[in-house]
PDB file of C-alpha atoms in Angstrom:
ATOM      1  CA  UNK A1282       3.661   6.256 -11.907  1.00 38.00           C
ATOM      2  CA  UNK A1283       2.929   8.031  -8.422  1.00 42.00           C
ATOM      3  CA  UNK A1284       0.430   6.242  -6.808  1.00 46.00           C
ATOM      4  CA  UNK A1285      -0.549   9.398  -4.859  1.00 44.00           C
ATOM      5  CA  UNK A1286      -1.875  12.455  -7.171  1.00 42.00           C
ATOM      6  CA  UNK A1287       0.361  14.971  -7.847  1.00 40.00           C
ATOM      7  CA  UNK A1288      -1.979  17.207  -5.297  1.00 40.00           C
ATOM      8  CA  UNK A1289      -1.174  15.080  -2.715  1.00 45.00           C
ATOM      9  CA  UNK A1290       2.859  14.768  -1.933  1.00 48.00           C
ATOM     10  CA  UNK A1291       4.479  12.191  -0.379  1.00 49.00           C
ATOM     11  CA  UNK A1292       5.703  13.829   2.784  1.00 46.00           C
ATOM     12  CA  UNK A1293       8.547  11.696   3.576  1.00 47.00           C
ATOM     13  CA  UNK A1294      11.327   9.744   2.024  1.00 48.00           C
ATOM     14  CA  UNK A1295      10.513   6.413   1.618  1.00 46.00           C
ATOM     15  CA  UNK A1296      14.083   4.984   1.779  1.00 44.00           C
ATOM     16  CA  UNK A1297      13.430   4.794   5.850  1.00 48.00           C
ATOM     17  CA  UNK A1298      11.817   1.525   5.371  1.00 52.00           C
ATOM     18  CA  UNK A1299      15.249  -0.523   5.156  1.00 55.00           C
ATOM     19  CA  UNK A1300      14.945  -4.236   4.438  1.00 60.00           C
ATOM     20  CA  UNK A1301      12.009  -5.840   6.440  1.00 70.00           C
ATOM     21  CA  UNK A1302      11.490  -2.806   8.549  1.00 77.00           C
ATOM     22  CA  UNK A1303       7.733  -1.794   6.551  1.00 86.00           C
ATOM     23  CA  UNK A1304       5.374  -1.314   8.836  1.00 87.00           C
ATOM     24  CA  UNK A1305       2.182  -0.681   6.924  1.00 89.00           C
ATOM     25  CA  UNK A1306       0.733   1.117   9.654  1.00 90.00           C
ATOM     26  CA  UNK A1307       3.809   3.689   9.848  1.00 88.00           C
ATOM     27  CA  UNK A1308       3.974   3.890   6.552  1.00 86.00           C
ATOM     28  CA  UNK A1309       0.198   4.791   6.034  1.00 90.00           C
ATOM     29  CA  UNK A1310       1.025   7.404   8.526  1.00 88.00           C
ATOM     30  CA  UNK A1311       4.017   8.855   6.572  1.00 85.00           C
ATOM     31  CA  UNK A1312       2.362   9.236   3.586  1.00 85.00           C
ATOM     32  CA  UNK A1313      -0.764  11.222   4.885  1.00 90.00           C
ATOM     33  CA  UNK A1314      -2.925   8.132   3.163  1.00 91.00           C
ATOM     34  CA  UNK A1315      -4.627   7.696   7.236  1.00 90.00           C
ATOM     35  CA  UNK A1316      -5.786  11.379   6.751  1.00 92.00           C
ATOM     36  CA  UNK A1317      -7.454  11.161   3.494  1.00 94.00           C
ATOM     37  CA  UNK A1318     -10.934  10.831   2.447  1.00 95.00           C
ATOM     38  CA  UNK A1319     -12.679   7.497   1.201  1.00 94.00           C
ATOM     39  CA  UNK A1320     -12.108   8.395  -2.380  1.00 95.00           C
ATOM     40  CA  UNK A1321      -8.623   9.086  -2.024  1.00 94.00           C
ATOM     41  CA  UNK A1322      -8.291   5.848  -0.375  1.00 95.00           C
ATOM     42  CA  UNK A1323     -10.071   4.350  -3.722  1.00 95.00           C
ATOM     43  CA  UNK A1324      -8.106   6.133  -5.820  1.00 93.00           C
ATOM     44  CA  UNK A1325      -4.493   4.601  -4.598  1.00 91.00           C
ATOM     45  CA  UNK A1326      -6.202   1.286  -4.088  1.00 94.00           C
ATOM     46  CA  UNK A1327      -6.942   1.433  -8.066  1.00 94.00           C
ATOM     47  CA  UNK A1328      -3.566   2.640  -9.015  1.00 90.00           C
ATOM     48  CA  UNK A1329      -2.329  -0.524  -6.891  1.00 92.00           C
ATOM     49  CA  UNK A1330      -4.225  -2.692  -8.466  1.00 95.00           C
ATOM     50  CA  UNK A1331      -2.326  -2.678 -11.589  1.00 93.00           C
ATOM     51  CA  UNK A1332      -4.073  -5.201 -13.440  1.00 96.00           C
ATOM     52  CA  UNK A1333      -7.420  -4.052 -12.778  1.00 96.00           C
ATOM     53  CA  UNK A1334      -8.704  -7.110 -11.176  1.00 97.00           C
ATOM     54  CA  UNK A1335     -10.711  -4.864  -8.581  1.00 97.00           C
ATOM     55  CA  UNK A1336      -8.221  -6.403  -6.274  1.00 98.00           C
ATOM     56  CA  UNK A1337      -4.745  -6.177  -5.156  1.00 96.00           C
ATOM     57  CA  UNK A1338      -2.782  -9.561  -5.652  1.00 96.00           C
ATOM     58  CA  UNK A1339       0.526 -10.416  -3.458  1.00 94.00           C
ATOM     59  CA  UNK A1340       2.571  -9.555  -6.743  1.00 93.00           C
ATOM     60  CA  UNK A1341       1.473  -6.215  -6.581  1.00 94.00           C
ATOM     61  CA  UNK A1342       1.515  -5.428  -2.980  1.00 92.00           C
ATOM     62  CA  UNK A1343       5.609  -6.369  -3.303  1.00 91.00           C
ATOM     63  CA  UNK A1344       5.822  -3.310  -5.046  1.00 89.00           C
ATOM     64  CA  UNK A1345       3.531  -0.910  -3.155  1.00 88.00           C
ATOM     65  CA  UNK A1346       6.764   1.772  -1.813  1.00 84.00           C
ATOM     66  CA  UNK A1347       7.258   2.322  -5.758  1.00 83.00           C
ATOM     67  CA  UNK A1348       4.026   3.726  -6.652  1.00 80.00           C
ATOM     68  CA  UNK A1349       5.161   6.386  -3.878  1.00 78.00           C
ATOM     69  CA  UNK A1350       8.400   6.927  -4.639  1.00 77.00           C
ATOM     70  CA  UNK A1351      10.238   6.142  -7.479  1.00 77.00           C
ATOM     71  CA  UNK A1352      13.031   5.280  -5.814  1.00 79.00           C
ATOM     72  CA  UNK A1353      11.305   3.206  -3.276  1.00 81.00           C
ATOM     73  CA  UNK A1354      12.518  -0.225  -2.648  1.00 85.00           C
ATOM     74  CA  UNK A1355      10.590  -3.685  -3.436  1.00 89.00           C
ATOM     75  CA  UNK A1356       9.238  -4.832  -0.033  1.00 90.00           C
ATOM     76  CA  UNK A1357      10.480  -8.407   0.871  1.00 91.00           C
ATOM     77  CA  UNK A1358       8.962 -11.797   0.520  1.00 92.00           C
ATOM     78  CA  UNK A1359       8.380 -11.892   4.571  1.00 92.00           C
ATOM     79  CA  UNK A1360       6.893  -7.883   4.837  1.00 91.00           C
ATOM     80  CA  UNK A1361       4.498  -8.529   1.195  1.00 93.00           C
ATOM     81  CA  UNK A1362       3.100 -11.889   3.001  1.00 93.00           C
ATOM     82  CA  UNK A1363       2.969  -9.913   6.226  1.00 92.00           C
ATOM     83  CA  UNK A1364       1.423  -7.232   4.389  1.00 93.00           C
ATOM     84  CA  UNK A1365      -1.231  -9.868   2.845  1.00 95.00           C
ATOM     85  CA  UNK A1366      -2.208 -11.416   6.253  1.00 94.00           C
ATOM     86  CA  UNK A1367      -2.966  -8.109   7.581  1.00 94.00           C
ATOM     87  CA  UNK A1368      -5.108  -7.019   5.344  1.00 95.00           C
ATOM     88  CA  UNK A1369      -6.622 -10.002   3.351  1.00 96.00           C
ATOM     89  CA  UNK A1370     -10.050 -10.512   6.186  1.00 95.00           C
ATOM     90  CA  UNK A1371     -11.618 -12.831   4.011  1.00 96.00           C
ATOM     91  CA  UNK A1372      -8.546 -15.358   3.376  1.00 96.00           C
ATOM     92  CA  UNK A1373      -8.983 -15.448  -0.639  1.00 97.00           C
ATOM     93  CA  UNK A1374      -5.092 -14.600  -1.152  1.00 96.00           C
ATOM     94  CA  UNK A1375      -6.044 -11.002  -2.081  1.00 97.00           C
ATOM     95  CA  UNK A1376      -6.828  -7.615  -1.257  1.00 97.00           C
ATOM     96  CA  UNK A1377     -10.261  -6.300  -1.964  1.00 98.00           C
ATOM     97  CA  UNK A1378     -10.595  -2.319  -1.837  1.00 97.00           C
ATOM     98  CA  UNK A1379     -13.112  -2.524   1.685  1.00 97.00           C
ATOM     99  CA  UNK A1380      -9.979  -4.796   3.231  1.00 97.00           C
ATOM    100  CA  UNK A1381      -7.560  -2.140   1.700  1.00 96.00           C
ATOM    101  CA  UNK A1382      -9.834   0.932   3.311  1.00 96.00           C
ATOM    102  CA  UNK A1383     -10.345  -0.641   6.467  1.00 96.00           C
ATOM    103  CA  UNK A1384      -6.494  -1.415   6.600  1.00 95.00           C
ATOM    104  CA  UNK A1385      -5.600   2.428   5.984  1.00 94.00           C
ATOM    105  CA  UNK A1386      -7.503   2.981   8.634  1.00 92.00           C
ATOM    106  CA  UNK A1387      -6.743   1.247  11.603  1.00 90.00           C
TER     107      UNK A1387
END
């Protein structure tokens, strides 16, 4: 399931981000997702957020290059942690969908 609507392709092969080499910034970049309104934003955070929890947990985050790519990789235990830190502000061990917007956007 693309995590980016079908009216918005994924510009760029994901299979550049070898084995710990994600940069979430880059890859934020790559995708156009830096560019795109607030409800675009919402929209991928949602698909993320698999379970519907309203948030996005670090099992879900270790898969974030698939919902872009099918044949994007799993990100490692040391880039999905990395990830996390980044982005979790509030330290609850999650990612809330203001943390998640305000990520996209730095």
């Amino acid at each position: 399931m693309p995590v980016v609507p079908h009216h918005m392709p994924c510009p760029a092969p994901l299979v550049l981000f070898l084995a710990d080499s994600f940069d979430y910034k880059r890859f934020f970049e790559i995708v156009g997702l830096k560019s795109k309104s607030s409800d675009d934003v919402k929209k991928v955070f949602t698909v993320l957020d698999a379970d519907n929890s309203g948030f996005i947990e670090e099992e879900e985050l270790k898969f974030v290059l698939k919902g872009f790519a099918k044949d994007g990789r799993d990100l490692t235990d040391k880039e999905t942690k990395a990830f996390l830190k980044a982005a979790d502000k509030d330290g609850d061990g999650k990612i809330g969908i203001d943390e998640f917007a305000a990520l996209v956007k730095e």
